[in-house]
Amino acid sequence: MPRLAIKGGKPIRSKLFPAYNTIGKEEKDAVKKVLDSGNLSQFLGAWGSDFLGGPVVRRFEEAWAEAVSVSHAVSVNSNTSGLFAAMGACNIQPGDEVIVSPYSMSASAIAPMVYGGVPVFADIDPDTFCMDPKSIESKITGQTKAILIVHIFGHPADMDAIMLIAKKYKLKVIEDCAQAPMGKYNGKCVGTIGDIGVFSLNYHKHIHTGEGGMIVTNNKELAERLQLIRNHAENVVEAAGVTGFDNMIGYNYRMTEVEAAIGIEQLKKLPYLLEQRIENAEFLHRALGSLQGLSSPPWVEKSSLHTFYVQPLKYDQSKLEVHRNEFVAAIKSELPSAVLRETVPLIGAGYVKPLYLQPIYQKKASVCSFNCNHYKGSVDYKKGLCPVTEQMYFKELITHEFMRPGMKESDLKDVVDAFEKVVKYIDELKMNVPVAG
């Protein structure tokens, strides 16, 4: 009689895991105060006292800047908008190359194309899953103008090595910190090491405002450019007396007072939420990383901080003799998802498909980036471009969210029991045992 749930056995757990919901009375009270004021947004797309937004937006920016010890914070309506604005602030022009990660949300690679730039993909490190500095340096050409780093899964990238490369070749560095709020690298907050850092406040991040983002920098001129791009720059540059910005077209990337009010309260909760994530991740790191066929990547140095947007595991098919995808499907059958996300599993195989395999790169869609007279280089996005990335996506990487805050020790033990069960009865996945139903 089958033991594994995927083959008709009884699952380890059927009750949904606890919800991850960081919104509480504090946020509701803050929103009510904004609603009662009648002032839901105070931005004006014209030069004047309201060009930088209303009082709650400004308080949120000040609080974020203080939290990460940076000089300037500029709120936006998404991390994606922040990355786009960062490209403009760094003066990316048609024909410029920007080195990007192939293993991230698509906006991280698309950002240069908003200004006619060309994304060039560097491979990732097999333990951190962040961009490999050696691969980055190998991709630099005379057209390279910037490096867009991603602190993927919450793991800080190797910023010392990356900043040395940037200094050597005089390149701008933008840090995509969407998955790493308050993460640290050698004692410094991620996002504050390069020229510009961008954070996400999307609803499924550590903390959120529904939609939203925050950009940080220690450079006053870059901060001013970001503020202009956020709010209809072309309409205000003359009145503001700004000159020398060849690509200074503005957009509406503005955050509302309601979102900022929520953000202020969410930011106060972030240290505790990170503490819970790390504690749960440590438990699962010890328990799952020692199982046959699985390994947990090395823990970060004590002076650094991994924020665990998701927790990665590596799978060795030679040890268990079934494909990783079959193994993950078996785990999914043993465990439910969570309250508030009933239809979305808390575990997955491979994260995102390498971005350069998307149609826009494979077909080199008719956008200026690939078909511009200003571009003197050439790019090839063929399969095999980033072998480590492809190995992780197609064969080795498993990501899960079981370390989310709200998970009790009993919940975590169910997770461990499920993994142990599938490993113990792995032979059932090799046999032609009918699936129930």
PDB file of N, CA and C in Angstrom, residues 78-84 100-113 119 121 124 129 131 148-154 176-179 198 200 202-205 211 309-310 350-356 358 360-361 389:
ATOM      1  N   SER A  78       6.242  51.480  -7.079  1.00  0.00           N
ATOM      2  CA  SER A  78       6.631  50.074  -7.178  1.00  0.00           C
ATOM      3  C   SER A  78       8.147  49.965  -7.264  1.00  0.00           C
ATOM      4  N   ASN A  79       8.660  48.792  -6.968  1.00  0.00           N
ATOM      5  CA  ASN A  79      10.078  48.526  -7.165  1.00  0.00           C
ATOM      6  C   ASN A  79      10.436  48.642  -8.647  1.00  0.00           C
ATOM      7  N   THR A  80       9.523  48.199  -9.507  1.00  0.00           N
ATOM      8  CA  THR A  80       9.744  48.298 -10.952  1.00  0.00           C
ATOM      9  C   THR A  80       9.950  49.748 -11.370  1.00  0.00           C
ATOM     10  N   SER A  81       9.073  50.638 -10.907  1.00  0.00           N
ATOM     11  CA  SER A  81       9.230  52.062 -11.206  1.00  0.00           C
ATOM     12  C   SER A  81      10.567  52.572 -10.690  1.00  0.00           C
ATOM     13  N   GLY A  82      10.948  52.088  -9.513  1.00  0.00           N
ATOM     14  CA  GLY A  82      12.225  52.506  -8.933  1.00  0.00           C
ATOM     15  C   GLY A  82      13.407  52.107  -9.789  1.00  0.00           C
ATOM     16  N   LEU A  83      13.370  50.886 -10.329  1.00  0.00           N
ATOM     17  CA  LEU A  83      14.457  50.443 -11.208  1.00  0.00           C
ATOM     18  C   LEU A  83      14.492  51.261 -12.491  1.00  0.00           C
ATOM     19  N   PHE A  84      13.312  51.542 -13.050  1.00  0.00           N
ATOM     20  CA  PHE A  84      13.256  52.374 -14.255  1.00  0.00           C
ATOM     21  C   PHE A  84      13.829  53.767 -13.970  1.00  0.00           C
ATOM     22  N   VAL A 100      23.048  42.602 -16.045  1.00  0.00           N
ATOM     23  CA  VAL A 100      21.887  42.265 -15.215  1.00  0.00           C
ATOM     24  C   VAL A 100      21.898  40.772 -14.872  1.00  0.00           C
ATOM     25  N   SER A 101      21.028  40.397 -13.946  1.00  0.00           N
ATOM     26  CA  SER A 101      20.900  39.004 -13.540  1.00  0.00           C
ATOM     27  C   SER A 101      19.879  38.273 -14.412  1.00  0.00           C
ATOM     28  N   PRO A 102      20.159  37.020 -14.746  1.00  0.00           N
ATOM     29  CA  PRO A 102      19.183  36.223 -15.487  1.00  0.00           C
ATOM     30  C   PRO A 102      18.180  35.531 -14.577  1.00  0.00           C
ATOM     31  N   TYR A 103      18.385  35.668 -13.251  1.00  0.00           N
ATOM     32  CA  TYR A 103      17.585  34.892 -12.303  1.00  0.00           C
ATOM     33  C   TYR A 103      16.922  35.825 -11.316  1.00  0.00           C
ATOM     34  N   SER A 104      15.883  36.507 -11.791  1.00  0.00           N
ATOM     35  CA  SER A 104      15.203  37.514 -10.997  1.00  0.00           C
ATOM     36  C   SER A 104      13.851  37.796 -11.636  1.00  0.00           C
ATOM     37  N   MET A 105      13.077  38.647 -10.995  1.00  0.00           N
ATOM     38  CA  MET A 105      11.834  39.105 -11.616  1.00  0.00           C
ATOM     39  C   MET A 105      12.180  39.872 -12.894  1.00  0.00           C
ATOM     40  N   SER A 106      11.356  39.795 -13.898  1.00  0.00           N
ATOM     41  CA  SER A 106      11.685  40.295 -15.235  1.00  0.00           C
ATOM     42  C   SER A 106      12.056  41.768 -15.273  1.00  0.00           C
ATOM     43  N   ALA A 107      11.495  42.578 -14.359  1.00  0.00           N
ATOM     44  CA  ALA A 107      11.763  44.021 -14.382  1.00  0.00           C
ATOM     45  C   ALA A 107      13.233  44.342 -14.158  1.00  0.00           C
ATOM     46  N   SER A 108      13.948  43.464 -13.456  1.00  0.00           N
ATOM     47  CA  SER A 108      15.369  43.710 -13.195  1.00  0.00           C
ATOM     48  C   SER A 108      16.171  43.752 -14.488  1.00  0.00           C
ATOM     49  N   ALA A 109      15.742  42.997 -15.485  1.00  0.00           N
ATOM     50  CA  ALA A 109      16.456  42.975 -16.758  1.00  0.00           C
ATOM     51  C   ALA A 109      15.873  43.951 -17.768  1.00  0.00           C
ATOM     52  N   ILE A 110      14.577  44.193 -17.684  1.00  0.00           N
ATOM     53  CA  ILE A 110      13.915  45.094 -18.632  1.00  0.00           C
ATOM     54  C   ILE A 110      14.288  46.556 -18.376  1.00  0.00           C
ATOM     55  N   ALA A 111      14.624  46.890 -17.139  1.00  0.00           N
ATOM     56  CA  ALA A 111      14.842  48.295 -16.759  1.00  0.00           C
ATOM     57  C   ALA A 111      15.733  49.073 -17.732  1.00  0.00           C
ATOM     58  N   PRO A 112      16.890  48.562 -18.159  1.00  0.00           N
ATOM     59  CA  PRO A 112      17.719  49.338 -19.094  1.00  0.00           C
ATOM     60  C   PRO A 112      17.009  49.657 -20.409  1.00  0.00           C
ATOM     61  N   MET A 113      16.099  48.760 -20.832  1.00  0.00           N
ATOM     62  CA  MET A 113      15.444  48.928 -22.126  1.00  0.00           C
ATOM     63  C   MET A 113      14.487  50.111 -22.152  1.00  0.00           C
ATOM     64  N   PRO A 119      20.314  44.966 -22.072  1.00  0.00           N
ATOM     65  CA  PRO A 119      20.650  44.082 -20.954  1.00  0.00           C
ATOM     66  C   PRO A 119      21.643  43.005 -21.372  1.00  0.00           C
ATOM     67  N   PHE A 121      23.503  39.651 -19.712  1.00  0.00           N
ATOM     68  CA  PHE A 121      23.303  38.760 -18.579  1.00  0.00           C
ATOM     69  C   PHE A 121      24.610  38.146 -18.086  1.00  0.00           C
ATOM     70  N   ILE A 124      25.147  33.390 -12.349  1.00  0.00           N
ATOM     71  CA  ILE A 124      25.003  33.490 -10.907  1.00  0.00           C
ATOM     72  C   ILE A 124      25.973  32.561 -10.191  1.00  0.00           C
ATOM     73  N   PHE A 129      23.268  32.394  -5.402  1.00  0.00           N
ATOM     74  CA  PHE A 129      22.300  32.628  -6.476  1.00  0.00           C
ATOM     75  C   PHE A 129      22.281  34.093  -6.920  1.00  0.00           C
ATOM     76  N   MET A 131      24.523  37.390  -8.639  1.00  0.00           N
ATOM     77  CA  MET A 131      25.430  37.472  -9.775  1.00  0.00           C
ATOM     78  C   MET A 131      26.870  37.218  -9.344  1.00  0.00           C
ATOM     79  N   LEU A 148      23.415  46.162 -12.632  1.00  0.00           N
ATOM     80  CA  LEU A 148      22.193  46.126 -11.837  1.00  0.00           C
ATOM     81  C   LEU A 148      22.197  44.811 -11.041  1.00  0.00           C
ATOM     82  N   ILE A 149      22.560  44.935  -9.781  1.00  0.00           N
ATOM     83  CA  ILE A 149      22.697  43.791  -8.883  1.00  0.00           C
ATOM     84  C   ILE A 149      21.333  43.412  -8.306  1.00  0.00           C
ATOM     85  N   VAL A 150      21.108  42.115  -8.071  1.00  0.00           N
ATOM     86  CA  VAL A 150      19.903  41.653  -7.384  1.00  0.00           C
ATOM     87  C   VAL A 150      20.324  40.836  -6.163  1.00  0.00           C
ATOM     88  N   HIS A 151      19.863  41.246  -4.994  1.00  0.00           N
ATOM     89  CA  HIS A 151      20.104  40.475  -3.769  1.00  0.00           C
ATOM     90  C   HIS A 151      18.993  39.424  -3.676  1.00  0.00           C
ATOM     91  N   ILE A 152      19.165  38.371  -4.470  1.00  0.00           N
ATOM     92  CA  ILE A 152      18.076  37.431  -4.699  1.00  0.00           C
ATOM     93  C   ILE A 152      17.776  36.582  -3.466  1.00  0.00           C
ATOM     94  N   PHE A 153      16.512  36.315  -3.254  1.00  0.00           N
ATOM     95  CA  PHE A 153      15.991  35.526  -2.136  1.00  0.00           C
ATOM     96  C   PHE A 153      16.273  36.179  -0.778  1.00  0.00           C
ATOM     97  N   GLY A 154      16.914  37.368  -0.783  1.00  0.00           N
ATOM     98  CA  GLY A 154      17.300  38.015   0.459  1.00  0.00           C
ATOM     99  C   GLY A 154      18.767  37.845   0.796  1.00  0.00           C
ATOM    100  N   ASP A 176      19.117  46.028  -6.638  1.00  0.00           N
ATOM    101  CA  ASP A 176      17.717  45.647  -6.548  1.00  0.00           C
ATOM    102  C   ASP A 176      17.536  44.866  -5.247  1.00  0.00           C
ATOM    103  N   CYS A 177      16.928  45.535  -4.269  1.00  0.00           N
ATOM    104  CA  CYS A 177      16.760  44.971  -2.924  1.00  0.00           C
ATOM    105  C   CYS A 177      15.319  44.554  -2.669  1.00  0.00           C
ATOM    106  N   ALA A 178      14.580  44.247  -3.725  1.00  0.00           N
ATOM    107  CA  ALA A 178      13.153  43.916  -3.580  1.00  0.00           C
ATOM    108  C   ALA A 178      12.926  42.803  -2.577  1.00  0.00           C
ATOM    109  N   GLN A 179      13.849  41.832  -2.523  1.00  0.00           N
ATOM    110  CA  GLN A 179      13.688  40.686  -1.648  1.00  0.00           C
ATOM    111  C   GLN A 179      14.567  40.768  -0.396  1.00  0.00           C
ATOM    112  N   VAL A 198      17.091  49.985  -4.538  1.00  0.00           N
ATOM    113  CA  VAL A 198      15.645  50.017  -4.778  1.00  0.00           C
ATOM    114  C   VAL A 198      14.980  48.883  -3.993  1.00  0.00           C
ATOM    115  N   SER A 200      11.154  46.989  -2.595  1.00  0.00           N
ATOM    116  CA  SER A 200       9.768  46.721  -2.977  1.00  0.00           C
ATOM    117  C   SER A 200       8.847  46.749  -1.768  1.00  0.00           C
ATOM    118  N   ASN A 202       5.563  45.652  -2.502  1.00  0.00           N
ATOM    119  CA  ASN A 202       4.482  44.884  -3.115  1.00  0.00           C
ATOM    120  C   ASN A 202       3.850  43.955  -2.084  1.00  0.00           C
ATOM    121  N   TYR A 203       2.632  43.556  -2.290  1.00  0.00           N
ATOM    122  CA  TYR A 203       1.852  42.880  -1.262  1.00  0.00           C
ATOM    123  C   TYR A 203       2.438  41.557  -0.789  1.00  0.00           C
ATOM    124  N   HIS A 204       3.270  40.886  -1.586  1.00  0.00           N
ATOM    125  CA  HIS A 204       3.802  39.598  -1.126  1.00  0.00           C
ATOM    126  C   HIS A 204       5.247  39.695  -0.632  1.00  0.00           C
ATOM    127  N   LYS A 205       5.712  40.922  -0.347  1.00  0.00           N
ATOM    128  CA  LYS A 205       7.055  41.077   0.206  1.00  0.00           C
ATOM    129  C   LYS A 205       7.019  41.034   1.739  1.00  0.00           C
ATOM    130  N   GLU A 211       0.923  48.090  -3.140  1.00  0.00           N
ATOM    131  CA  GLU A 211       1.948  48.356  -4.150  1.00  0.00           C
ATOM    132  C   GLU A 211       2.805  49.499  -3.622  1.00  0.00           C
ATOM    133  N   TYR A 309      13.507  35.979   1.786  1.00  0.00           N
ATOM    134  CA  TYR A 309      12.248  36.140   1.053  1.00  0.00           C
ATOM    135  C   TYR A 309      11.705  34.752   0.726  1.00  0.00           C
ATOM    136  N   VAL A 310      12.578  33.902   0.244  1.00  0.00           N
ATOM    137  CA  VAL A 310      12.316  32.464   0.189  1.00  0.00           C
ATOM    138  C   VAL A 310      13.584  31.781   0.694  1.00  0.00           C
ATOM    139  N   GLY A 350      12.853  25.394  -9.069  1.00  0.00           N
ATOM    140  CA  GLY A 350      13.573  26.147 -10.082  1.00  0.00           C
ATOM    141  C   GLY A 350      13.411  27.649 -10.092  1.00  0.00           C
ATOM    142  N   TYR A 351      12.528  28.229  -9.297  1.00  0.00           N
ATOM    143  CA  TYR A 351      12.273  29.673  -9.308  1.00  0.00           C
ATOM    144  C   TYR A 351      11.892  30.096 -10.730  1.00  0.00           C
ATOM    145  N   VAL A 352      12.437  31.199 -11.263  1.00  0.00           N
ATOM    146  CA  VAL A 352      11.998  31.698 -12.570  1.00  0.00           C
ATOM    147  C   VAL A 352      12.870  31.123 -13.689  1.00  0.00           C
ATOM    148  N   LYS A 353      12.280  30.972 -14.856  1.00  0.00           N
ATOM    149  CA  LYS A 353      13.024  30.559 -16.037  1.00  0.00           C
ATOM    150  C   LYS A 353      14.072  31.616 -16.347  1.00  0.00           C
ATOM    151  N   PRO A 354      15.299  31.234 -16.721  1.00  0.00           N
ATOM    152  CA  PRO A 354      16.315  32.240 -17.062  1.00  0.00           C
ATOM    153  C   PRO A 354      15.731  33.297 -17.992  1.00  0.00           C
ATOM    154  N   LEU A 355      15.873  34.544 -17.606  1.00  0.00           N
ATOM    155  CA  LEU A 355      15.153  35.620 -18.290  1.00  0.00           C
ATOM    156  C   LEU A 355      15.492  35.722 -19.762  1.00  0.00           C
ATOM    157  N   TYR A 356      16.731  35.437 -20.129  1.00  0.00           N
ATOM    158  CA  TYR A 356      17.110  35.579 -21.536  1.00  0.00           C
ATOM    159  C   TYR A 356      16.425  34.564 -22.442  1.00  0.00           C
ATOM    160  N   GLN A 358      13.197  34.247 -22.377  1.00  0.00           N
ATOM    161  CA  GLN A 358      11.877  34.806 -22.666  1.00  0.00           C
ATOM    162  C   GLN A 358      11.810  35.252 -24.134  1.00  0.00           C
ATOM    163  N   ILE A 360      10.973  37.986 -25.599  1.00  0.00           N
ATOM    164  CA  ILE A 360      11.465  39.328 -25.963  1.00  0.00           C
ATOM    165  C   ILE A 360      12.956  39.308 -26.276  1.00  0.00           C
ATOM    166  N   TYR A 361      13.706  38.408 -25.620  1.00  0.00           N
ATOM    167  CA  TYR A 361      15.142  38.296 -25.886  1.00  0.00           C
ATOM    168  C   TYR A 361      15.416  37.309 -27.008  1.00  0.00           C
ATOM    169  N   THR A 389      22.967  29.212 -13.955  1.00  0.00           N
ATOM    170  CA  THR A 389      21.555  29.571 -13.852  1.00  0.00           C
ATOM    171  C   THR A 389      20.674  28.461 -14.405  1.00  0.00           C
TER     172      THR A 389
END
